[in-house]
mmCIF file of C-alpha atoms and ligand atoms in Angstrom:
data_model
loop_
_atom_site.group_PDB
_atom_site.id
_atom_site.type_symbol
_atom_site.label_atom_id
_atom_site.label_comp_id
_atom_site.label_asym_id
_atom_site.label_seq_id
_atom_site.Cartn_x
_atom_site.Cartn_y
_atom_site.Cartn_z
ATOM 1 C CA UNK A 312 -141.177 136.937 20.247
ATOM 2 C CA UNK A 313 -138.671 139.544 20.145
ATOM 3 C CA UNK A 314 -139.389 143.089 18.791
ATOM 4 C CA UNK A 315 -137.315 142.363 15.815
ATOM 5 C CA UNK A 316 -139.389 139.254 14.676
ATOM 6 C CA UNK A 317 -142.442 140.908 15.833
ATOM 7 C CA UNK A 318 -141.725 144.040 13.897
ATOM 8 C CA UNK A 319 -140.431 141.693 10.978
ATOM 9 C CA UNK A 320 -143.978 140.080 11.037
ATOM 10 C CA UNK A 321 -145.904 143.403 11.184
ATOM 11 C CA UNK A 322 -143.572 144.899 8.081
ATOM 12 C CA UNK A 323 -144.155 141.892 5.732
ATOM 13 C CA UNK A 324 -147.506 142.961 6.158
ATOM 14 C CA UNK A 325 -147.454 146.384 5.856
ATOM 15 C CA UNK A 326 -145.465 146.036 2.944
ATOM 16 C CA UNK A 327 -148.661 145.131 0.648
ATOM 17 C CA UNK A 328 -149.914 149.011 1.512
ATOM 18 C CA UNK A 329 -146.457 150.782 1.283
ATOM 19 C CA UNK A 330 -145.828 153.829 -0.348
ATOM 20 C CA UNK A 331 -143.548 153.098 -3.624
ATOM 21 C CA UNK A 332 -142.078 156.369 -5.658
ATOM 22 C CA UNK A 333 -144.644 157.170 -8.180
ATOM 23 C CA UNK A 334 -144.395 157.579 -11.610
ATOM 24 C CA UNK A 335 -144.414 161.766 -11.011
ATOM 25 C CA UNK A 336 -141.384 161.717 -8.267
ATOM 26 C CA UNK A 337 -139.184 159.534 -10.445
ATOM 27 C CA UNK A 338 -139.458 162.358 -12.631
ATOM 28 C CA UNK A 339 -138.429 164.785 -10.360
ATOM 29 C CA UNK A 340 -136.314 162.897 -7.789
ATOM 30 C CA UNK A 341 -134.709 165.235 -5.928
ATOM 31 C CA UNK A 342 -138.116 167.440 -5.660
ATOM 32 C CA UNK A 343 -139.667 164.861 -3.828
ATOM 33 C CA UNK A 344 -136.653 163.951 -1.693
ATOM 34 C CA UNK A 345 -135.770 167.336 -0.642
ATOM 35 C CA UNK A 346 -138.302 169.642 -0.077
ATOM 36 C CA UNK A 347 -137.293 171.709 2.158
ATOM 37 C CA UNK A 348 -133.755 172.366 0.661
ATOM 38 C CA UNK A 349 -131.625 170.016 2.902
ATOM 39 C CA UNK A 350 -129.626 168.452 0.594
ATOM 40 C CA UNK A 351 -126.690 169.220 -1.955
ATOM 41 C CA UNK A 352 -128.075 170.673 -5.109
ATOM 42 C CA UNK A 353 -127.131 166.928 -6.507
ATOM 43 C CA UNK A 354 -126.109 163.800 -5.250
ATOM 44 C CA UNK A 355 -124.928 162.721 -8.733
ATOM 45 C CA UNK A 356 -122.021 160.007 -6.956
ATOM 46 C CA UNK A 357 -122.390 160.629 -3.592
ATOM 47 C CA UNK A 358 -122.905 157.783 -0.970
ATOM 48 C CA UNK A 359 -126.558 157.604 0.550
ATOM 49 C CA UNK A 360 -127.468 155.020 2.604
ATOM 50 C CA UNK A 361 -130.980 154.629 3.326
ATOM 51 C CA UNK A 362 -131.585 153.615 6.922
ATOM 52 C CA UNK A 363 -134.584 151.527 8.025
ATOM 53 C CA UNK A 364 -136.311 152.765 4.171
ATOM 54 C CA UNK A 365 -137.091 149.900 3.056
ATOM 55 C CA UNK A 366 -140.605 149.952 0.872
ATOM 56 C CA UNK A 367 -139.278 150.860 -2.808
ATOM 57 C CA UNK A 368 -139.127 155.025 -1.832
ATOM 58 C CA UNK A 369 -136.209 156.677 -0.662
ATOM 59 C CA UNK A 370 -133.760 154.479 -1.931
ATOM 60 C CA UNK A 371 -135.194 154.406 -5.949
ATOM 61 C CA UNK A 372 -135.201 158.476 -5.858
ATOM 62 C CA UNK A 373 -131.695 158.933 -4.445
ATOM 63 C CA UNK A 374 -130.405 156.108 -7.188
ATOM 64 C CA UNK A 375 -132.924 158.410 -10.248
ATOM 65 C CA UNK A 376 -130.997 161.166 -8.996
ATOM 66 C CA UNK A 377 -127.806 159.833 -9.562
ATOM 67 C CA UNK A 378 -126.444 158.492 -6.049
ATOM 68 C CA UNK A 379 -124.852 155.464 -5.208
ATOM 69 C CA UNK A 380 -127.564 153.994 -2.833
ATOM 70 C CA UNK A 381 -127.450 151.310 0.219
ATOM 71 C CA UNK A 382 -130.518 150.452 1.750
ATOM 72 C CA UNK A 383 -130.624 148.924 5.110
ATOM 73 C CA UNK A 384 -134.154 147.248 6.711
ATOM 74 C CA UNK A 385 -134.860 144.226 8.890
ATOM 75 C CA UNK A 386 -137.674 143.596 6.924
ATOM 76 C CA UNK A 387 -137.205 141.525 3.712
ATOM 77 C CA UNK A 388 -140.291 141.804 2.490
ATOM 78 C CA UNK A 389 -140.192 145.886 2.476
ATOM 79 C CA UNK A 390 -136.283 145.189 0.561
ATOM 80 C CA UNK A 391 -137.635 143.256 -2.115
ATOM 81 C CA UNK A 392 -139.913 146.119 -3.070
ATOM 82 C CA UNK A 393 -136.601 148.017 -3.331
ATOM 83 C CA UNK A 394 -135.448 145.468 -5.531
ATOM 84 C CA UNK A 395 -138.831 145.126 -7.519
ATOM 85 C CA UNK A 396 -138.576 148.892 -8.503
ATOM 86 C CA UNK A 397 -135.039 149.091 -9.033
ATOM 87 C CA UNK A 398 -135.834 146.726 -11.654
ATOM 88 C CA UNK A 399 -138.593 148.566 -12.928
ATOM 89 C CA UNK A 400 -136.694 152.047 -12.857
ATOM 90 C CA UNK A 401 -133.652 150.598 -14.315
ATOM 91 C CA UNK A 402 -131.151 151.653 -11.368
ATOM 92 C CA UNK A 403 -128.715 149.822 -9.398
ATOM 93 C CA UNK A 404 -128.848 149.528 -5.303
ATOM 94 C CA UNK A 405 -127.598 147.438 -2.723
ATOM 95 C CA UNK A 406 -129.659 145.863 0.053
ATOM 96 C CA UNK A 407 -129.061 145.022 3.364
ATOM 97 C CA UNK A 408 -131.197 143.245 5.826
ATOM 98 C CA UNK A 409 -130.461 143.696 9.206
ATOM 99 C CA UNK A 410 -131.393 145.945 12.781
ATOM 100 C CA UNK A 411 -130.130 149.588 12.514
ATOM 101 C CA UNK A 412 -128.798 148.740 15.740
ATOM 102 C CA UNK A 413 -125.425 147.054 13.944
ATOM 103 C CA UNK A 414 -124.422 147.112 10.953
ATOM 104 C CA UNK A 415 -120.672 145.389 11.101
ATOM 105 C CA UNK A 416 -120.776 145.189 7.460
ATOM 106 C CA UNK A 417 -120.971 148.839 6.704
ATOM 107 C CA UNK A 418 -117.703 150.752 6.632
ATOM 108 C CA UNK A 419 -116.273 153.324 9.155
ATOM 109 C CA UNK A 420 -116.972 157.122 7.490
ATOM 110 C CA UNK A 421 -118.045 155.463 3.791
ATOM 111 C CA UNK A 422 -121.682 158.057 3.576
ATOM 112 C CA UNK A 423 -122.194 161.232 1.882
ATOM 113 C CA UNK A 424 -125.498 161.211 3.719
ATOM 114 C CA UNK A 425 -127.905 158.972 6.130
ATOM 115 C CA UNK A 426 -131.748 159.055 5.229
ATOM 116 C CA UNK A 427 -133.900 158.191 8.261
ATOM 117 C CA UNK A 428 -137.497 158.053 7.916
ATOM 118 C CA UNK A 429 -139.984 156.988 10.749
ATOM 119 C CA UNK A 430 -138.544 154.070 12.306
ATOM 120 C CA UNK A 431 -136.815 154.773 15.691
ATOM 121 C CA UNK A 432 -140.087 153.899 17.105
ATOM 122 C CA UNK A 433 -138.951 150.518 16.746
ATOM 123 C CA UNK A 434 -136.127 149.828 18.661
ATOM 124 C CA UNK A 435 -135.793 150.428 23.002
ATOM 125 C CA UNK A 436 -132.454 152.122 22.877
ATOM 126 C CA UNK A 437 -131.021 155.145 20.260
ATOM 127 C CA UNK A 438 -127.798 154.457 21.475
ATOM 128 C CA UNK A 439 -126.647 152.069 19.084
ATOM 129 C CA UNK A 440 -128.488 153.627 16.224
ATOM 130 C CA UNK A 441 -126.843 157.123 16.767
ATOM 131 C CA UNK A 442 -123.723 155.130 17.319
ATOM 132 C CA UNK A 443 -123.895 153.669 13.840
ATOM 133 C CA UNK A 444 -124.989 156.906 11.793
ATOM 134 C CA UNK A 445 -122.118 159.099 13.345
ATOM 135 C CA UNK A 446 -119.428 155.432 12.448
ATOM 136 C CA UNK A 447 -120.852 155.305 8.511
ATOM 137 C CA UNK A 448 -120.807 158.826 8.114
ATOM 138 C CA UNK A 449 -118.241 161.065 6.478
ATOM 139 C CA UNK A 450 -116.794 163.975 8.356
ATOM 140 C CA UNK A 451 -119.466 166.923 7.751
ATOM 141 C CA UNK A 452 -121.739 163.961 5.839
ATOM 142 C CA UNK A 453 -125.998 164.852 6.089
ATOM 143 C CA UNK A 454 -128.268 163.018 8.736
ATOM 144 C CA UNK A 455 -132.025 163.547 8.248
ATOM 145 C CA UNK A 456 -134.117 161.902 10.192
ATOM 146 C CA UNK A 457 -137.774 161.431 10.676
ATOM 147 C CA UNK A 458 -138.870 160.516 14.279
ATOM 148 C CA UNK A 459 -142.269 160.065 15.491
ATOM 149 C CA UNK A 460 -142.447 163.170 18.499
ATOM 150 C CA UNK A 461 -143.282 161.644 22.081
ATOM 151 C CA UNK A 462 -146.627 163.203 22.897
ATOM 152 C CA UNK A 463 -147.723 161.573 20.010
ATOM 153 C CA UNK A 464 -146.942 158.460 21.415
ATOM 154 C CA UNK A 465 -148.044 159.024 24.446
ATOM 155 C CA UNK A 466 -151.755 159.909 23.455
ATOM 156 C CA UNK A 467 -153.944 156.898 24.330
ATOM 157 C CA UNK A 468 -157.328 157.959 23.572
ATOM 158 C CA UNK A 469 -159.674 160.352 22.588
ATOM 159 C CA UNK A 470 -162.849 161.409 24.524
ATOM 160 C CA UNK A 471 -164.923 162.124 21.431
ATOM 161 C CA UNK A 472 -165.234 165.954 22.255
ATOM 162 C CA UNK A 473 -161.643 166.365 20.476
ATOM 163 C CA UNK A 474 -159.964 166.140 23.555
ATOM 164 C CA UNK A 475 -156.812 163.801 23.618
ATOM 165 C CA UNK A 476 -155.588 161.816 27.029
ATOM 166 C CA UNK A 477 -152.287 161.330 27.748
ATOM 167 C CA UNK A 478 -152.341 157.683 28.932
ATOM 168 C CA UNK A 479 -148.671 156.795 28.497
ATOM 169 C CA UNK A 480 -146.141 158.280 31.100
ATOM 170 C CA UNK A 481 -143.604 160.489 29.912
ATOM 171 C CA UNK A 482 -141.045 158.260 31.033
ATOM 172 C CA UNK A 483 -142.496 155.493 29.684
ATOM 173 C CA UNK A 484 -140.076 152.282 29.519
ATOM 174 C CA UNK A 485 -140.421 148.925 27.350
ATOM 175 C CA UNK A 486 -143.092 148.697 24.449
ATOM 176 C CA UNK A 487 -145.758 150.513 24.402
ATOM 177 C CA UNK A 488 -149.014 148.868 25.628
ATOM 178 C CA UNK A 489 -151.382 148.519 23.024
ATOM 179 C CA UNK A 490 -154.134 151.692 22.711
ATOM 180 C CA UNK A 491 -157.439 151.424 20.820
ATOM 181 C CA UNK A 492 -157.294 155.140 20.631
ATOM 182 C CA UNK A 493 -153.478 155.558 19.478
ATOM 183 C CA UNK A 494 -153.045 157.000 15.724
ATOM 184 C CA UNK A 495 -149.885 156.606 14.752
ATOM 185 C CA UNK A 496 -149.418 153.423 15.906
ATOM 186 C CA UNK A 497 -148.941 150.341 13.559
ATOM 187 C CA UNK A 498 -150.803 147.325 14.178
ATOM 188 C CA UNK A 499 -149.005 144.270 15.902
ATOM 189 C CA UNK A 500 -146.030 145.991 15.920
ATOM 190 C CA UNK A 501 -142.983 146.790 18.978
ATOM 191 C CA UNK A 502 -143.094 150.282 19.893
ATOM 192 C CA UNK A 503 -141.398 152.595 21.786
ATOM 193 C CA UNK A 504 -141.133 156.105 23.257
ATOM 194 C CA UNK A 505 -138.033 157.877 23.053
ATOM 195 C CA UNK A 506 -137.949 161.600 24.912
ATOM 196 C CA UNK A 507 -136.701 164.726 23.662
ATOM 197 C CA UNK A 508 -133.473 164.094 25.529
ATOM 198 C CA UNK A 509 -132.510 161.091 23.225
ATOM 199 C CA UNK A 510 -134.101 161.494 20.086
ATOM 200 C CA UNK A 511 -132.047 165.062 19.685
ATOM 201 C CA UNK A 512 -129.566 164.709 23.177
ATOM 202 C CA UNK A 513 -128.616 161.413 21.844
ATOM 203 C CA UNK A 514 -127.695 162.587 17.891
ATOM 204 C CA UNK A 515 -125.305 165.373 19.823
ATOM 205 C CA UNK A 516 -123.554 163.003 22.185
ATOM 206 C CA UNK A 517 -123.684 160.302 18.956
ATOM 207 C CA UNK A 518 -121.003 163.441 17.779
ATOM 208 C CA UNK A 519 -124.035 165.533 15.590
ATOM 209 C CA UNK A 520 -124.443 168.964 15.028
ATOM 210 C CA UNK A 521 -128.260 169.688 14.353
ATOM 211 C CA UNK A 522 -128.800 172.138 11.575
ATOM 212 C CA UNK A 523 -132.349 171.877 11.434
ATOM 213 C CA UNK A 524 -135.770 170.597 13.012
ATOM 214 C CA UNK A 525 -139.308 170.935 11.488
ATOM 215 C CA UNK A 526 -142.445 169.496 12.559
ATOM 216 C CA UNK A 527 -145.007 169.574 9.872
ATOM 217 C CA UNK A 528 -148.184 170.613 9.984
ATOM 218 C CA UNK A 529 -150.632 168.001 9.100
ATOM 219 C CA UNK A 530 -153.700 170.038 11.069
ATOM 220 C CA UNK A 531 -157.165 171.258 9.186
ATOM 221 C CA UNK A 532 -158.910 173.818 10.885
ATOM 222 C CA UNK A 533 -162.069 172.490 9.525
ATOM 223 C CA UNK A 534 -161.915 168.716 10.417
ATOM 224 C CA UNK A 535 -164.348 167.310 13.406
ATOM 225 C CA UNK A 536 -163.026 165.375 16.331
ATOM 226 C CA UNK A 537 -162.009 161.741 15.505
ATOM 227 C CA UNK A 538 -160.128 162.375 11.828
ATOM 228 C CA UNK A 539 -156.348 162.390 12.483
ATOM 229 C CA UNK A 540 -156.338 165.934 10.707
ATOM 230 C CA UNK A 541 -158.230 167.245 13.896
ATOM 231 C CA UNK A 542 -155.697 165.288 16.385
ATOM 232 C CA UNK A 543 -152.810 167.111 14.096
ATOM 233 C CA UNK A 544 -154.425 169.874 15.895
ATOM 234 C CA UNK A 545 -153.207 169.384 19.224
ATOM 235 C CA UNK A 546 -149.996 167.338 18.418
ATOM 236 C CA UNK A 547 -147.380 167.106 15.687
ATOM 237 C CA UNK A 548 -147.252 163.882 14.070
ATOM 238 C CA UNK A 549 -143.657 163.929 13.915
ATOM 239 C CA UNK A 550 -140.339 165.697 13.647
ATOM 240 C CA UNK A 551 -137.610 165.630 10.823
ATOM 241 C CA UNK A 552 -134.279 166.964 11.508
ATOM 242 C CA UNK A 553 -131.136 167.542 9.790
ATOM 243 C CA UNK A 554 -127.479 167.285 11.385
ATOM 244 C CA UNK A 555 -123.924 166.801 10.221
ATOM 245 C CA UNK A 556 -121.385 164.520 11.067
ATOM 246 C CA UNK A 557 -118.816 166.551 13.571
ATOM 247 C CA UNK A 558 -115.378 166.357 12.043
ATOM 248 C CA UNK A 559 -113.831 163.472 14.017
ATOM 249 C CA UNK A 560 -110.507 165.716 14.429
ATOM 250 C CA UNK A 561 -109.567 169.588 14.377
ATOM 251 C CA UNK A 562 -112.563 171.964 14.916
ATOM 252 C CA UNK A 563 -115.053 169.975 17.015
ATOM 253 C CA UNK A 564 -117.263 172.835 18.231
ATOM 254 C CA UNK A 565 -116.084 173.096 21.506
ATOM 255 C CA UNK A 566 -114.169 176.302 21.281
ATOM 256 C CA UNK A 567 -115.769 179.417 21.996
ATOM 257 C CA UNK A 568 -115.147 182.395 19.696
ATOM 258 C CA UNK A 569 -114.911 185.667 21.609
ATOM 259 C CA UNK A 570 -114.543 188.326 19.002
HETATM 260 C C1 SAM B 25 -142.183 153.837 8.214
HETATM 261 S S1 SAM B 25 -141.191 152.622 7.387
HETATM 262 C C2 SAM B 25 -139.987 153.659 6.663
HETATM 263 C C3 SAM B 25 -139.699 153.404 5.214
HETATM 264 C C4 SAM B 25 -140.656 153.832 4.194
HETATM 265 N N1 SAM B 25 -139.990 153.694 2.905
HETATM 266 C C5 SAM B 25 -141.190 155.288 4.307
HETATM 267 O O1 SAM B 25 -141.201 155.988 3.300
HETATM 268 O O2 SAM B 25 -141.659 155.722 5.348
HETATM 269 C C6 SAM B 25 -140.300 151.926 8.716
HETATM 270 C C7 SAM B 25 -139.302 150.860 8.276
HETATM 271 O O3 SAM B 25 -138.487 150.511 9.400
HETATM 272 C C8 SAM B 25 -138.169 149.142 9.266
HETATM 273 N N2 SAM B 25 -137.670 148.653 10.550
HETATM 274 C C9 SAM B 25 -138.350 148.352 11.688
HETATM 275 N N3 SAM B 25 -137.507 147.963 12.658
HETATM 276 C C10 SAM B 25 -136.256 148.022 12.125
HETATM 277 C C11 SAM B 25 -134.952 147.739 12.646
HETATM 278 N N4 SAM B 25 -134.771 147.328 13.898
HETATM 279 N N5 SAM B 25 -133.898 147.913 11.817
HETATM 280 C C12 SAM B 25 -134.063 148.307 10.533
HETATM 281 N N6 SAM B 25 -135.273 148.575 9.991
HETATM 282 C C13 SAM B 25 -136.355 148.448 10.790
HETATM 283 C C14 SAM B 25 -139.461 148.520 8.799
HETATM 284 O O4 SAM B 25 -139.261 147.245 8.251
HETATM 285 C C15 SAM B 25 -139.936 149.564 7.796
HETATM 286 O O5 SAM B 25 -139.483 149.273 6.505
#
């Protein structure tokens, strides 16, 4: 089976535990979206698409707070719950089901901004991902992305005195094996590690400027060995960055400025 049917498979049934917007973000959309002050003060009109967010989330907040949303997944099961709560929330968004890897019936420059949670892990190359953010979006249009960091994938097990082995090679090609002791990892499905060099090299060459990169803390002091707080520890879970689309002509950051 190919990663796409066997990531397919593993979606439809994650999609029965997925996290929908609750009643208490869809009051305050944008609070939930954007906490860390990334985005606009509104995206009243502005074109979001929603990239591999399928699950009834991202795509229902940015359409509460007043965007005109696209949301793109390979999973249909995780789109209908986009559909389901549209529905329920009363707002209007347009689905797409296909790989992030092409998306031929997306428009050159149409997106305000490009909302990318945790899904990279999912595909072998970021080429054609990175290649299809920097084609949909606008000149200066938002990327945020969520990315799950490579030591995290690269932990394999634990030895039970909080101590974490790194049983996956750095340069680690082709899915991931499978790893009792992995967190972070979804069962059944395709994984793969991408390195520093092309989750963040690749969005510059893609034609990015990065603006922003956080890794959240997810740690507790307190927590023994064996609870993912404790691994949080030793290892980021993952990072989110923000970067802008690099004006296609004129300025393209290339010229120094000696004052
Ligand atoms: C962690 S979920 C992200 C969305 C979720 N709403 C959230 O809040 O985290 C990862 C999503 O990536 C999707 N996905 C996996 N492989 C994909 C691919 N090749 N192209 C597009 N979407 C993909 C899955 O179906 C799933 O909906």
């Amino acid at each position: 089976m190919s990663y796409i049917e066997q990531n397919k498979a593993a979606w439809k049934r994650l999609s029965r535990s997925t996290r929908i917007a609750t009643d208490e973000e869809c009051r305050n959309p944008m609070a939930a979206l954007d906490p860390r002050g990334w985005l606009p003060d509104s995206v009243g009109g502005l074109n979001v698409l929603c990239l591999a967010s399928g699950g009834g989330r991202q795509s229902i907040l940015y359409a509460l707070a007043g965007a005109k949303v696209t949301v793109v997944d390979v999973s249909p099961a995780m789109l209908q719950l986009d559909l389901r709560e549209a529905k329920k929330r009363d707002v209007q968004i347009k689905t797409v089901c296909s790989s992030m890897e092409d998306l031929p019936t997306l428009e050159n420059g149409s997106f305000d901004i490009v909302h990318h949670p945790v899904s990279t892990c999912y595909v072998p190359d970021l080429t054609p991902v990175y290649k299809e953010v920097a084609r949909l979006l606008k000149d200066y249009g938002i990327y945020i992305g969520q990315h799950k960091q490579p030591t995290n994938l690269q932990i394999a097990a634990a030895t039970g005195r909080g101590e974490y082995c790194l049983g996956v090679e750095y340069y680690h090609r082709g899915p991931l094996p499978d790893a009792a002791g992995a967190m972070y990892r979804e069962k059944d499905a395709t994984e793969y590690l991408h390195r520093w060099e092309d989750l963040i090299g690749g969005l510059c060459r893609a034609g990015l400027w990065i603006e922003d990169l956080r890794e959240p803390y997810w740690g507790d002091p307190s927590a023994p060995p064996g609870l993912k707080a404790h691994r949080c520890r030793y290892t980021a879970p993952y990072v989110r960055v923000k970067a802008r689309r690099r004006p296609r002509t004129g300025d393209d950051g290339k010229r120094l400025v000696v004052s």
